[in-house]
Amino acid sequence: MSVSRRSSIAVPIRNIERELICPICKELFTHPLILPCQHSVCHKCVKELLLLNHEDSFSTDAGSESSNPGSPRSRVPSPSMERLDRLVRSGSTASPSWRRSSFSVTPRVTTFPCPGCQHDIDLGERGISMLFRNFTLESIVERYRQAARAAIAIMCNMCKPPVQEATKSCMDCKASYCNECFKTYHPWGTPKAQHEYVGPTTNFRPKVLMCPEHEMEKVNMYCEVCRRPVCHLCKLGGSHANHKVTSMSSAYKILKEKLSKSIHYLISKEDQVRTQISDLEVLINQTQENGELAERQVNEHFECLFDILQERKDEMLRSIVQSKSRRLEQLQSQVEEYQGMLENSGLVGYAQEVLKETDQSCFVQTAKQLHTRIQKATESLKMFHPAADPAFDEFVLDVSKEETLLKELSFGRRVPEPPIIDETRSCVYNEGLICWKLPEDSVPTDRQVLEYRKVVAEEHEEEEGRWQVCDGVFGPSTLVCDLDKDSTYSFRVRSCRDRVYGFYSPEVTFHTPPAPVFGFLFNEKCGFSPERLVLSKGRDAVESMAGLAFLLASERVQTGSYISLDYIIGDTGISQGRHFWAFRVEPSSYLVKVGVASDCKLQEWFHNPRDTSSPRYDHDSGHDSGSEDACYELSQPFTLVTVGMGKLFIPKGSGGAAGTSGDQGDRVLPVPRRIGVCLDYERGRVYFYDADTMRCLYERQVECTGTMYPAFGLMGGGAVRLEEFVTAKRTACAETHQ
């Protein structure tokens, strides 16, 4: 390709350079490939990654050959990348003898970590050939190169000297032309006139993207599972046969719309981004200053410790030196004294000379004192004892305690450990009670900070709310108010100690109910049977007692089946709107019915009690009867779901169960920890939820006539407890009216 230099021009896309850098070679992408994780890597870098992954086995296999001048390592210092690619892709056909005589790369191993996300990438048997080239990124890089190399112009490939500057490039001919040459080689009315042309470029990419698994097929669909283009053969019988695919035009439209919307959102938030950049720059300066201050303070503290240690060291060494000098003097003096006891030297020598004195008076005068000294020396010889102790036991320094203290030396304000949100104690309705606990070895904290935000669907990520902060929480829980209904919220919490904030806890998500919380307590005046039901003092819990009264009532039954449900309802009714309440059913309960009933139906239940009846009397007796199912399909002024023995039973023939069929196994579900009920009065529909996940378990039509009440029926031992938010709202309303 001919090029010539020209004057430099502005580079309009220079600011995107960081997006065009390969994460491996740190240079502009060259023939980038799209990995399954959607990150891009240079073609040559993928090969080098594969080679590095096999380097250990290469070293092992070629260890004996490395010293041989004819070995591959010494003979080919920079092996051909094309040859390495062939080695990787043709591993299944290579013979053992070929592998021993060539590179020690094991072709079957084609896994390497993605440099972008560190996920393992398995290229499979096809190796690099199964990856798509990222032609879009390649074109952007080429435009960037041309803009960055503003002094270089692309010249016409067809001109005779003098060569003219190219004005367009043909993607079919893969050549660049000036205006005159383009007209000459692409005459009007010929097939070449239909060729695709672009501005001058050195990057000629294929016009059509071909399937890497079926090389003769064009990609015309998009796999939503693997997030990559596929051909129709991949969908018919290939690796994407059971995957959800969509047309390429649909995927193009959806992805382009998402990308455009996201870009528009970012552009609209440019002022916010600039403000945050300014805030970050301030934080960078503060971090720099505070870090340097902390370094200085630590150095000062250690210098102070060093000075104290040096002072104590000098004092102790001085004491040792003094003691050593004194002991050496004493021992040296004792040595000299004992040397005097030797013959012809010292005291003995002197005594021998005194013995030569013949004058008696002179001898007596001198010998008396000498004899005293000789006696002392004799006693000292008989009872030998060193004048000084050579051991320095009193100077042994025990620093074990100090070593422990130094090893435990840490910053006075230790960073608190992140709390853990307790999902079993936390619950979210219109308000959210979020509970957490601190790790056992956590340091004491001053307070906790709870943050939460609303989570939106992926297609509306730009609308996701900012984190809301609840600061100054001094206990293991807090209450979050004014949450939107039927929404998902994410919560996290961290501790603070001496103005030092710890790490965030793992985020936990909760789903709010589909309607406002309906507050009520159990009604002890309507239908309540004190003989068989025990109501708590706060009227927020009821328990069925299978006692003597139950047995006495059952004794009247001679034949047939005995069914006796003790009903209790809420003290507040619903005559309009959409409402939600939740409760817990004791797992050991034998039979509990929960749902809604109209005031007219309640009057029938309470004023016409039936202790004995046919199983057909109860709309959900469990008896397999076609007439029962047909009757239940009709809209009734009540709906009750059976809970018992740790199970929740979807009514048979309901036709409204969420995700269930008519099979018995699908109708029996594990009882949720908390059960939620939602009544839509205007639509005449009732819903039953797993209140922990807000997953709808069952829904059906209900005839809303008059006032509808939360209804509960118990038999044979069982208990129901209303959720605190339900009772708290009812209590708050009562206090307000008072």
mmCIF file of N, CA and C in Angstrom, residues 265-349:
data_model
loop_
_atom_site.group_PDB
_atom_site.id
_atom_site.type_symbol
_atom_site.label_atom_id
_atom_site.label_comp_id
_atom_site.label_asym_id
_atom_site.label_seq_id
_atom_site.Cartn_x
_atom_site.Cartn_y
_atom_site.Cartn_z
ATOM 1 N N TYR A 265 -28.609 8.537 27.571
ATOM 2 C CA TYR A 265 -28.697 8.770 29.014
ATOM 3 C C TYR A 265 -27.380 9.331 29.545
ATOM 4 N N LEU A 266 -26.251 8.744 29.116
ATOM 5 C CA LEU A 266 -24.949 9.218 29.585
ATOM 6 C C LEU A 266 -24.693 10.648 29.128
ATOM 7 N N ILE A 267 -25.063 10.934 27.869
ATOM 8 C CA ILE A 267 -24.844 12.285 27.358
ATOM 9 C C ILE A 267 -25.697 13.288 28.134
ATOM 10 N N SER A 268 -26.937 12.896 28.456
ATOM 11 C CA SER A 268 -27.819 13.802 29.195
ATOM 12 C C SER A 268 -27.316 14.045 30.613
ATOM 13 N N LYS A 269 -26.476 13.137 31.118
ATOM 14 C CA LYS A 269 -25.944 13.266 32.479
ATOM 15 C C LYS A 269 -24.515 13.807 32.480
ATOM 16 N N GLU A 270 -24.134 14.525 31.410
ATOM 17 C CA GLU A 270 -22.755 14.989 31.301
ATOM 18 C C GLU A 270 -22.391 15.932 32.444
ATOM 19 N N ASP A 271 -23.318 16.832 32.790
ATOM 20 C CA ASP A 271 -23.028 17.756 33.897
ATOM 21 C C ASP A 271 -22.834 16.992 35.203
ATOM 22 N N GLN A 272 -23.657 15.967 35.405
ATOM 23 C CA GLN A 272 -23.521 15.154 36.618
ATOM 24 C C GLN A 272 -22.186 14.424 36.633
ATOM 25 N N VAL A 273 -21.788 13.904 35.457
ATOM 26 C CA VAL A 273 -20.503 13.201 35.368
ATOM 27 C C VAL A 273 -19.354 14.151 35.674
ATOM 28 N N ARG A 274 -19.427 15.368 35.114
ATOM 29 C CA ARG A 274 -18.355 16.338 35.368
ATOM 30 C C ARG A 274 -18.302 16.715 36.854
ATOM 31 N N THR A 275 -19.469 16.848 37.456
ATOM 32 C CA THR A 275 -19.497 17.143 38.891
ATOM 33 C C THR A 275 -18.861 16.015 39.696
ATOM 34 N N GLN A 276 -19.202 14.773 39.316
ATOM 35 C CA GLN A 276 -18.624 13.633 40.028
ATOM 36 C C GLN A 276 -17.126 13.519 39.785
ATOM 37 N N ILE A 277 -16.693 13.892 38.576
ATOM 38 C CA ILE A 277 -15.252 13.889 38.312
ATOM 39 C C ILE A 277 -14.557 14.918 39.199
ATOM 40 N N SER A 278 -15.181 16.083 39.326
ATOM 41 C CA SER A 278 -14.608 17.105 40.218
ATOM 42 C C SER A 278 -14.557 16.607 41.658
ATOM 43 N N ASP A 279 -15.647 15.958 42.084
ATOM 44 C CA ASP A 279 -15.655 15.395 43.442
ATOM 45 C C ASP A 279 -14.553 14.353 43.611
ATOM 46 N N LEU A 280 -14.366 13.527 42.583
ATOM 47 C CA LEU A 280 -13.320 12.501 42.658
ATOM 48 C C LEU A 280 -11.935 13.134 42.696
ATOM 49 N N GLU A 281 -11.743 14.221 41.943
ATOM 50 C CA GLU A 281 -10.444 14.898 41.968
ATOM 51 C C GLU A 281 -10.167 15.471 43.354
ATOM 52 N N VAL A 282 -11.229 16.011 43.980
ATOM 53 C CA VAL A 282 -11.061 16.503 45.358
ATOM 54 C C VAL A 282 -10.707 15.351 46.285
ATOM 55 N N LEU A 283 -11.383 14.207 46.102
ATOM 56 C CA LEU A 283 -11.087 13.040 46.936
ATOM 57 C C LEU A 283 -9.667 12.541 46.691
ATOM 58 N N ILE A 284 -9.212 12.624 45.441
ATOM 59 C CA ILE A 284 -7.835 12.206 45.141
ATOM 60 C C ILE A 284 -6.847 13.086 45.896
ATOM 61 N N ASN A 285 -7.074 14.407 45.871
ATOM 62 C CA ASN A 285 -6.183 15.318 46.592
ATOM 63 C C ASN A 285 -6.234 15.057 48.095
ATOM 64 N N GLN A 286 -7.447 14.859 48.611
ATOM 65 C CA GLN A 286 -7.576 14.563 50.042
ATOM 66 C C GLN A 286 -6.890 13.252 50.392
ATOM 67 N N THR A 287 -7.048 12.257 49.525
ATOM 68 C CA THR A 287 -6.393 10.973 49.770
ATOM 69 C C THR A 287 -4.883 11.126 49.778
ATOM 70 N N GLN A 288 -4.372 11.921 48.817
ATOM 71 C CA GLN A 288 -2.930 12.145 48.760
ATOM 72 C C GLN A 288 -2.440 12.832 50.037
ATOM 73 N N GLU A 289 -3.139 13.891 50.436
ATOM 74 C CA GLU A 289 -2.720 14.636 51.621
ATOM 75 C C GLU A 289 -2.863 13.790 52.887
ATOM 76 N N ASN A 290 -4.014 13.128 53.032
ATOM 77 C CA ASN A 290 -4.220 12.321 54.238
ATOM 78 C C ASN A 290 -3.268 11.139 54.290
ATOM 79 N N GLY A 291 -2.968 10.558 53.125
ATOM 80 C CA GLY A 291 -2.015 9.447 53.100
ATOM 81 C C GLY A 291 -0.627 9.878 53.529
ATOM 82 N N GLU A 292 -0.193 11.040 53.024
ATOM 83 C CA GLU A 292 1.128 11.553 53.420
ATOM 84 C C GLU A 292 1.152 11.895 54.908
ATOM 85 N N LEU A 293 0.050 12.473 55.415
ATOM 86 C CA LEU A 293 -0.018 12.779 56.846
ATOM 87 C C LEU A 293 0.054 11.502 57.671
ATOM 88 N N ALA A 294 -0.667 10.477 57.244
ATOM 89 C CA ALA A 294 -0.642 9.212 57.976
ATOM 90 C C ALA A 294 0.754 8.608 57.954
ATOM 91 N N GLU A 295 1.446 8.713 56.819
ATOM 92 C CA GLU A 295 2.822 8.201 56.736
ATOM 93 C C GLU A 295 3.734 8.931 57.715
ATOM 94 N N ARG A 296 3.603 10.258 57.743
ATOM 95 C CA ARG A 296 4.441 11.037 58.667
ATOM 96 C C ARG A 296 4.163 10.655 60.114
ATOM 97 N N GLN A 297 2.886 10.511 60.462
ATOM 98 C CA GLN A 297 2.543 10.165 61.836
ATOM 99 C C GLN A 297 3.072 8.794 62.222
ATOM 100 N N VAL A 298 2.967 7.842 61.311
ATOM 101 C CA VAL A 298 3.485 6.502 61.609
ATOM 102 C C VAL A 298 5.000 6.550 61.780
ATOM 103 N N ASN A 299 5.682 7.294 60.909
ATOM 104 C CA ASN A 299 7.140 7.422 61.034
ATOM 105 C C ASN A 299 7.517 8.060 62.369
ATOM 106 N N GLU A 300 6.754 9.082 62.768
ATOM 107 C CA GLU A 300 7.046 9.741 64.051
ATOM 108 C C GLU A 300 6.846 8.788 65.218
ATOM 109 N N HIS A 301 5.773 8.026 65.178
ATOM 110 C CA HIS A 301 5.518 7.076 66.271
ATOM 111 C C HIS A 301 6.626 6.027 66.355
ATOM 112 N N PHE A 302 7.038 5.511 65.208
ATOM 113 C CA PHE A 302 8.088 4.494 65.239
ATOM 114 C C PHE A 302 9.435 5.096 65.623
ATOM 115 N N GLU A 303 9.700 6.323 65.198
ATOM 116 C CA GLU A 303 10.933 6.975 65.614
ATOM 117 C C GLU A 303 10.952 7.156 67.128
ATOM 118 N N CYS A 304 9.800 7.492 67.686
ATOM 119 C CA CYS A 304 9.696 7.627 69.149
ATOM 120 C C CYS A 304 9.960 6.286 69.819
ATOM 121 N N LEU A 305 9.371 5.225 69.249
ATOM 122 C CA LEU A 305 9.626 3.892 69.805
ATOM 123 C C LEU A 305 11.092 3.515 69.673
ATOM 124 N N PHE A 306 11.685 3.846 68.528
ATOM 125 C CA PHE A 306 13.114 3.548 68.331
ATOM 126 C C PHE A 306 13.966 4.280 69.373
ATOM 127 N N ASP A 307 13.631 5.552 69.650
ATOM 128 C CA ASP A 307 14.396 6.332 70.631
ATOM 129 C C ASP A 307 14.289 5.705 72.019
ATOM 130 N N ILE A 308 13.065 5.303 72.375
ATOM 131 C CA ILE A 308 12.879 4.672 73.688
ATOM 132 C C ILE A 308 13.664 3.376 73.764
ATOM 133 N N LEU A 309 13.593 2.591 72.728
ATOM 134 C CA LEU A 309 14.329 1.326 72.715
ATOM 135 C C LEU A 309 15.840 1.568 72.767
ATOM 136 N N GLN A 310 16.303 2.575 72.039
ATOM 137 C CA GLN A 310 17.740 2.852 72.037
ATOM 138 C C GLN A 310 18.216 3.304 73.415
ATOM 139 N N GLU A 311 17.394 4.125 74.072
ATOM 140 C CA GLU A 311 17.748 4.594 75.411
ATOM 141 C C GLU A 311 17.807 3.432 76.396
ATOM 142 N N ARG A 312 16.785 2.590 76.363
ATOM 143 C CA ARG A 312 16.790 1.438 77.257
ATOM 144 C C ARG A 312 17.942 0.499 76.919
ATOM 145 N N LYS A 313 18.241 0.367 75.656
ATOM 146 C CA LYS A 313 19.348 -0.495 75.232
ATOM 147 C C LYS A 313 20.678 0.021 75.792
ATOM 148 N N ASP A 314 20.884 1.331 75.691
ATOM 149 C CA ASP A 314 22.140 1.905 76.188
ATOM 150 C C ASP A 314 22.260 1.697 77.699
ATOM 151 N N GLU A 315 21.161 1.915 78.432
ATOM 152 C CA GLU A 315 21.196 1.735 79.883
ATOM 153 C C GLU A 315 21.516 0.292 80.257
ATOM 154 N N MET A 316 20.881 -0.631 79.622
ATOM 155 C CA MET A 316 21.104 -2.038 79.951
ATOM 156 C C MET A 316 22.507 -2.485 79.562
ATOM 157 N N LEU A 317 22.973 -2.037 78.425
ATOM 158 C CA LEU A 317 24.336 -2.414 78.022
ATOM 159 C C LEU A 317 25.369 -1.805 78.970
ATOM 160 N N ARG A 318 25.098 -0.583 79.447
ATOM 161 C CA ARG A 318 26.014 0.060 80.384
ATOM 162 C C ARG A 318 26.065 -0.710 81.699
ATOM 163 N N SER A 319 24.917 -1.186 82.166
ATOM 164 C CA SER A 319 24.890 -1.979 83.396
ATOM 165 C C SER A 319 25.666 -3.275 83.213
ATOM 166 N N ILE A 320 25.537 -3.894 82.077
ATOM 167 C CA ILE A 320 26.241 -5.155 81.823
ATOM 168 C C ILE A 320 27.744 -4.920 81.780
ATOM 169 N N VAL A 321 28.156 -3.831 81.122
ATOM 170 C CA VAL A 321 29.589 -3.535 81.011
ATOM 171 C C VAL A 321 30.198 -3.266 82.394
ATOM 172 N N GLN A 322 29.500 -2.520 83.214
ATOM 173 C CA GLN A 322 30.006 -2.223 84.561
ATOM 174 C C GLN A 322 30.139 -3.497 85.393
ATOM 175 N N SER A 323 29.113 -4.328 85.322
ATOM 176 C CA SER A 323 29.163 -5.575 86.082
ATOM 177 C C SER A 323 30.282 -6.467 85.580
ATOM 178 N N LYS A 324 30.452 -6.510 84.286
ATOM 179 C CA LYS A 324 31.514 -7.346 83.724
ATOM 180 C C LYS A 324 32.887 -6.847 84.164
ATOM 181 N N SER A 325 33.103 -5.540 84.161
ATOM 182 C CA SER A 325 34.407 -4.986 84.562
ATOM 183 C C SER A 325 34.701 -5.292 86.028
ATOM 184 N N ARG A 326 33.697 -5.116 86.887
ATOM 185 C CA ARG A 326 33.892 -5.383 88.307
ATOM 186 C C ARG A 326 34.237 -6.849 88.547
ATOM 187 N N ARG A 327 33.559 -7.745 87.883
ATOM 188 C CA ARG A 327 33.805 -9.178 88.074
ATOM 189 C C ARG A 327 35.179 -9.574 87.532
ATOM 190 N N LEU A 328 35.563 -8.988 86.438
ATOM 191 C CA LEU A 328 36.876 -9.318 85.880
ATOM 192 C C LEU A 328 37.993 -8.853 86.819
ATOM 193 N N GLU A 329 37.806 -7.685 87.415
ATOM 194 C CA GLU A 329 38.804 -7.196 88.372
ATOM 195 C C GLU A 329 38.926 -8.134 89.567
ATOM 196 N N GLN A 330 37.783 -8.591 90.079
ATOM 197 C CA GLN A 330 37.798 -9.486 91.231
ATOM 198 C C GLN A 330 38.461 -10.817 90.878
ATOM 199 N N LEU A 331 38.106 -11.351 89.736
ATOM 200 C CA LEU A 331 38.701 -12.631 89.338
ATOM 201 C C LEU A 331 40.192 -12.475 89.045
ATOM 202 N N GLN A 332 40.577 -11.349 88.427
ATOM 203 C CA GLN A 332 41.987 -11.129 88.119
ATOM 204 C C GLN A 332 42.809 -10.994 89.412
ATOM 205 N N SER A 333 42.197 -10.311 90.386
ATOM 206 C CA SER A 333 42.875 -10.174 91.675
ATOM 207 C C SER A 333 43.049 -11.539 92.328
ATOM 208 N N GLN A 334 42.019 -12.388 92.212
ATOM 209 C CA GLN A 334 42.108 -13.730 92.786
ATOM 210 C C GLN A 334 43.169 -14.552 92.059
ATOM 211 N N VAL A 335 43.273 -14.362 90.768
ATOM 212 C CA VAL A 335 44.308 -15.086 89.994
ATOM 213 C C VAL A 335 45.700 -14.678 90.474
ATOM 214 N N GLU A 336 45.915 -13.396 90.666
ATOM 215 C CA GLU A 336 47.221 -12.930 91.120
ATOM 216 C C GLU A 336 47.539 -13.473 92.508
ATOM 217 N N GLU A 337 46.497 -13.535 93.354
ATOM 218 C CA GLU A 337 46.702 -14.068 94.701
ATOM 219 C C GLU A 337 47.124 -15.520 94.637
ATOM 220 N N TYR A 338 46.482 -16.301 93.800
ATOM 221 C CA TYR A 338 46.818 -17.719 93.694
ATOM 222 C C TYR A 338 48.164 -17.927 93.017
ATOM 223 N N GLN A 339 48.514 -17.024 92.155
ATOM 224 C CA GLN A 339 49.844 -17.148 91.540
ATOM 225 C C GLN A 339 50.953 -16.965 92.581
ATOM 226 N N GLY A 340 50.644 -16.203 93.635
ATOM 227 C CA GLY A 340 51.626 -16.017 94.705
ATOM 228 C C GLY A 340 51.879 -17.282 95.501
ATOM 229 N N MET A 341 50.983 -18.261 95.386
ATOM 230 C CA MET A 341 51.164 -19.518 96.104
ATOM 231 C C MET A 341 52.105 -20.468 95.370
ATOM 232 N N LEU A 342 52.493 -20.130 94.206
ATOM 233 C CA LEU A 342 53.376 -21.002 93.450
ATOM 234 C C LEU A 342 54.801 -20.870 93.979
ATOM 235 N N GLU A 343 55.622 -21.967 93.863
ATOM 236 C CA GLU A 343 57.007 -22.000 94.353
ATOM 237 C C GLU A 343 57.845 -20.986 93.606
ATOM 238 N N ASN A 344 58.700 -20.339 94.310
ATOM 239 C CA ASN A 344 59.620 -19.352 93.768
ATOM 240 C C ASN A 344 58.916 -18.133 93.178
ATOM 241 N N SER A 345 57.730 -17.907 93.650
ATOM 242 C CA SER A 345 57.030 -16.729 93.128
ATOM 243 C C SER A 345 56.068 -16.243 94.192
ATOM 244 N N GLY A 346 55.864 -14.943 94.266
ATOM 245 C CA GLY A 346 54.871 -14.353 95.117
ATOM 246 C C GLY A 346 55.117 -14.636 96.595
ATOM 247 N N LEU A 347 54.037 -15.005 97.287
ATOM 248 C CA LEU A 347 54.063 -15.206 98.732
ATOM 249 C C LEU A 347 54.967 -16.369 99.117
ATOM 250 N N VAL A 348 54.912 -17.460 98.376
ATOM 251 C CA VAL A 348 55.727 -18.641 98.705
ATOM 252 C C VAL A 348 57.207 -18.314 98.540
ATOM 253 N N GLY A 349 57.537 -17.631 97.490
ATOM 254 C CA GLY A 349 58.935 -17.262 97.260
ATOM 255 C C GLY A 349 59.463 -16.349 98.350
#
